[in-house]
PDB file of C-alpha atoms in Angstrom:
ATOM      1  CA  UNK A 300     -87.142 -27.943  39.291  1.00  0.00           C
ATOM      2  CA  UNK A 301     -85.793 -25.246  37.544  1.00  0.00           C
ATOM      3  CA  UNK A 302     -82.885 -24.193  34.908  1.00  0.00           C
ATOM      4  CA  UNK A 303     -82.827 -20.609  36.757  1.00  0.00           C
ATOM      5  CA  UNK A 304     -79.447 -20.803  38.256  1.00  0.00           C
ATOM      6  CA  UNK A 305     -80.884 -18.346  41.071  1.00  0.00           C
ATOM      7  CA  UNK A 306     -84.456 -20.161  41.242  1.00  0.00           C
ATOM      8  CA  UNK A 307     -82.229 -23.352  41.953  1.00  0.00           C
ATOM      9  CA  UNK A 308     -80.058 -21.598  44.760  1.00  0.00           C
ATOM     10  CA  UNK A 309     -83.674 -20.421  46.640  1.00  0.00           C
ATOM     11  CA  UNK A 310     -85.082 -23.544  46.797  1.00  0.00           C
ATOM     12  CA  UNK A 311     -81.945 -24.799  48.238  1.00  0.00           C
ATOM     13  CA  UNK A 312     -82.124 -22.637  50.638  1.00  0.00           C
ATOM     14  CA  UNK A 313     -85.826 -23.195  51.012  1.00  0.00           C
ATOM     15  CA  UNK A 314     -85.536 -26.866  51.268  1.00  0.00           C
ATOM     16  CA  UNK A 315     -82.146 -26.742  53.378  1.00  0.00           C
ATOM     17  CA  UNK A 316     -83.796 -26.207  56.973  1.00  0.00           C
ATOM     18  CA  UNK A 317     -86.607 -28.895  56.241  1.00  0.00           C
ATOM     19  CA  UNK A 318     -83.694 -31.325  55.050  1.00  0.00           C
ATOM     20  CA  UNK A 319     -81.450 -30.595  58.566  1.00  0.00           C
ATOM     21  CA  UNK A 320     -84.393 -31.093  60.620  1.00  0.00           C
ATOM     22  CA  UNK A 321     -84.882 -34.601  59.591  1.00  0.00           C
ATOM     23  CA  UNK A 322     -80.971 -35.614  58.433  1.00  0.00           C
ATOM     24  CA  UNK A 323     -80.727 -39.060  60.252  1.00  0.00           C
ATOM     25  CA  UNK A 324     -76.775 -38.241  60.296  1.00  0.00           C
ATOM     26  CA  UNK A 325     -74.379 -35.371  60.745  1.00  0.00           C
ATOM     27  CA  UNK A 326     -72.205 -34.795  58.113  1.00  0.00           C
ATOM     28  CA  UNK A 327     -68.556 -34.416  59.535  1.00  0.00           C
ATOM     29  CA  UNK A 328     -67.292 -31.784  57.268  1.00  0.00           C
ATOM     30  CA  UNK A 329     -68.466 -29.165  54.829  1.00  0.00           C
ATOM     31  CA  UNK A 330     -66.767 -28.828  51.080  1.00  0.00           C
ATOM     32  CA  UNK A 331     -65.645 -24.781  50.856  1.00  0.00           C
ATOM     33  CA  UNK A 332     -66.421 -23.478  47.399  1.00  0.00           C
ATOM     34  CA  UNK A 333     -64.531 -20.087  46.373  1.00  0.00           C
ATOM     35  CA  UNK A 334     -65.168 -18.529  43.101  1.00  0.00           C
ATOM     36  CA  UNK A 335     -62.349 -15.374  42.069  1.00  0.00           C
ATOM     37  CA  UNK A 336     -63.034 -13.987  38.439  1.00  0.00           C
ATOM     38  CA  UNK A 337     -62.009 -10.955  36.827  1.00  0.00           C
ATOM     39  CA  UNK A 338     -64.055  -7.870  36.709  1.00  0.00           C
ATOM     40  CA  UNK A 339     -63.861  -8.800  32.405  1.00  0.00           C
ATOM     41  CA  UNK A 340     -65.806 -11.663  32.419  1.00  0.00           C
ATOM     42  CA  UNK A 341     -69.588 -11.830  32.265  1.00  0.00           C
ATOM     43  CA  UNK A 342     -72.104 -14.392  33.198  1.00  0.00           C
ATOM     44  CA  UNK A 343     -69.669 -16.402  35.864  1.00  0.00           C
ATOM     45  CA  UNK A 344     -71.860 -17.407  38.949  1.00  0.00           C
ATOM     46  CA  UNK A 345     -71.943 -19.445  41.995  1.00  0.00           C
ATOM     47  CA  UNK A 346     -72.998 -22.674  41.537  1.00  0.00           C
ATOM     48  CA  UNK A 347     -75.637 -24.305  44.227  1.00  0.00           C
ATOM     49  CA  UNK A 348     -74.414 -28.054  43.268  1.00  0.00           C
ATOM     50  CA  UNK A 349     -70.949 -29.674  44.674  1.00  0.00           C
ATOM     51  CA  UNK A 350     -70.655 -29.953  40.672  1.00  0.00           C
ATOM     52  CA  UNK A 351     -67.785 -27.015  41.100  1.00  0.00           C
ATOM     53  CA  UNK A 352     -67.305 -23.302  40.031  1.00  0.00           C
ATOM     54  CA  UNK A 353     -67.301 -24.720  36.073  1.00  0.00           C
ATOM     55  CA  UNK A 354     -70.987 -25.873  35.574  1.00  0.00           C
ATOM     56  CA  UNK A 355     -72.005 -22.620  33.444  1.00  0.00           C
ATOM     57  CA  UNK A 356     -68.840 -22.426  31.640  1.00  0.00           C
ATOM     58  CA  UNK A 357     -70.534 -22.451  28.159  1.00  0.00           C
ATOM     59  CA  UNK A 358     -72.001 -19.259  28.961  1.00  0.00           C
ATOM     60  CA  UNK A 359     -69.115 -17.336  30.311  1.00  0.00           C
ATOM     61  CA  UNK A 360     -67.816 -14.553  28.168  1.00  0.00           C
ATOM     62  CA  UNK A 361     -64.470 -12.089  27.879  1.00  0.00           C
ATOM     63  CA  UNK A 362     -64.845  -8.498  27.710  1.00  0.00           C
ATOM     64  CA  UNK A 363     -62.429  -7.110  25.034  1.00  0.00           C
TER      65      UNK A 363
END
């Protein structure tokens, strides 16, 4: 386990193939996440959870 946002995402990714080889089911559909910001705001990033784009939101900040 990590707190490393991007640590978490690559052992997703790690673990994903090793989780699809033995998933007893198919899942039927797949959850699309998009994330727009504005080229102002700093520290916005994609979350690897189904906890939505807002998990982080105590560090985003607004360029003046």
């Amino acid at each position: 386990m990590s707190a490393d946002p991007a640590e978490r995402a690559r052992l997703l990714a790690e673990a994903a193939p090793v989780l699809w080889d033995e998933m007893p089911t198919l899942p039927l559909y797949r959850q699309q996440r998009t994330l727009l910001m504005s080229t102002k705001m700093y520290a916005v990033s994609r979350n690897p959870t189904r906890w939505g784009a807002g998990w982080n939101m105590d560090r985003w900040a607004l360029a003046r």
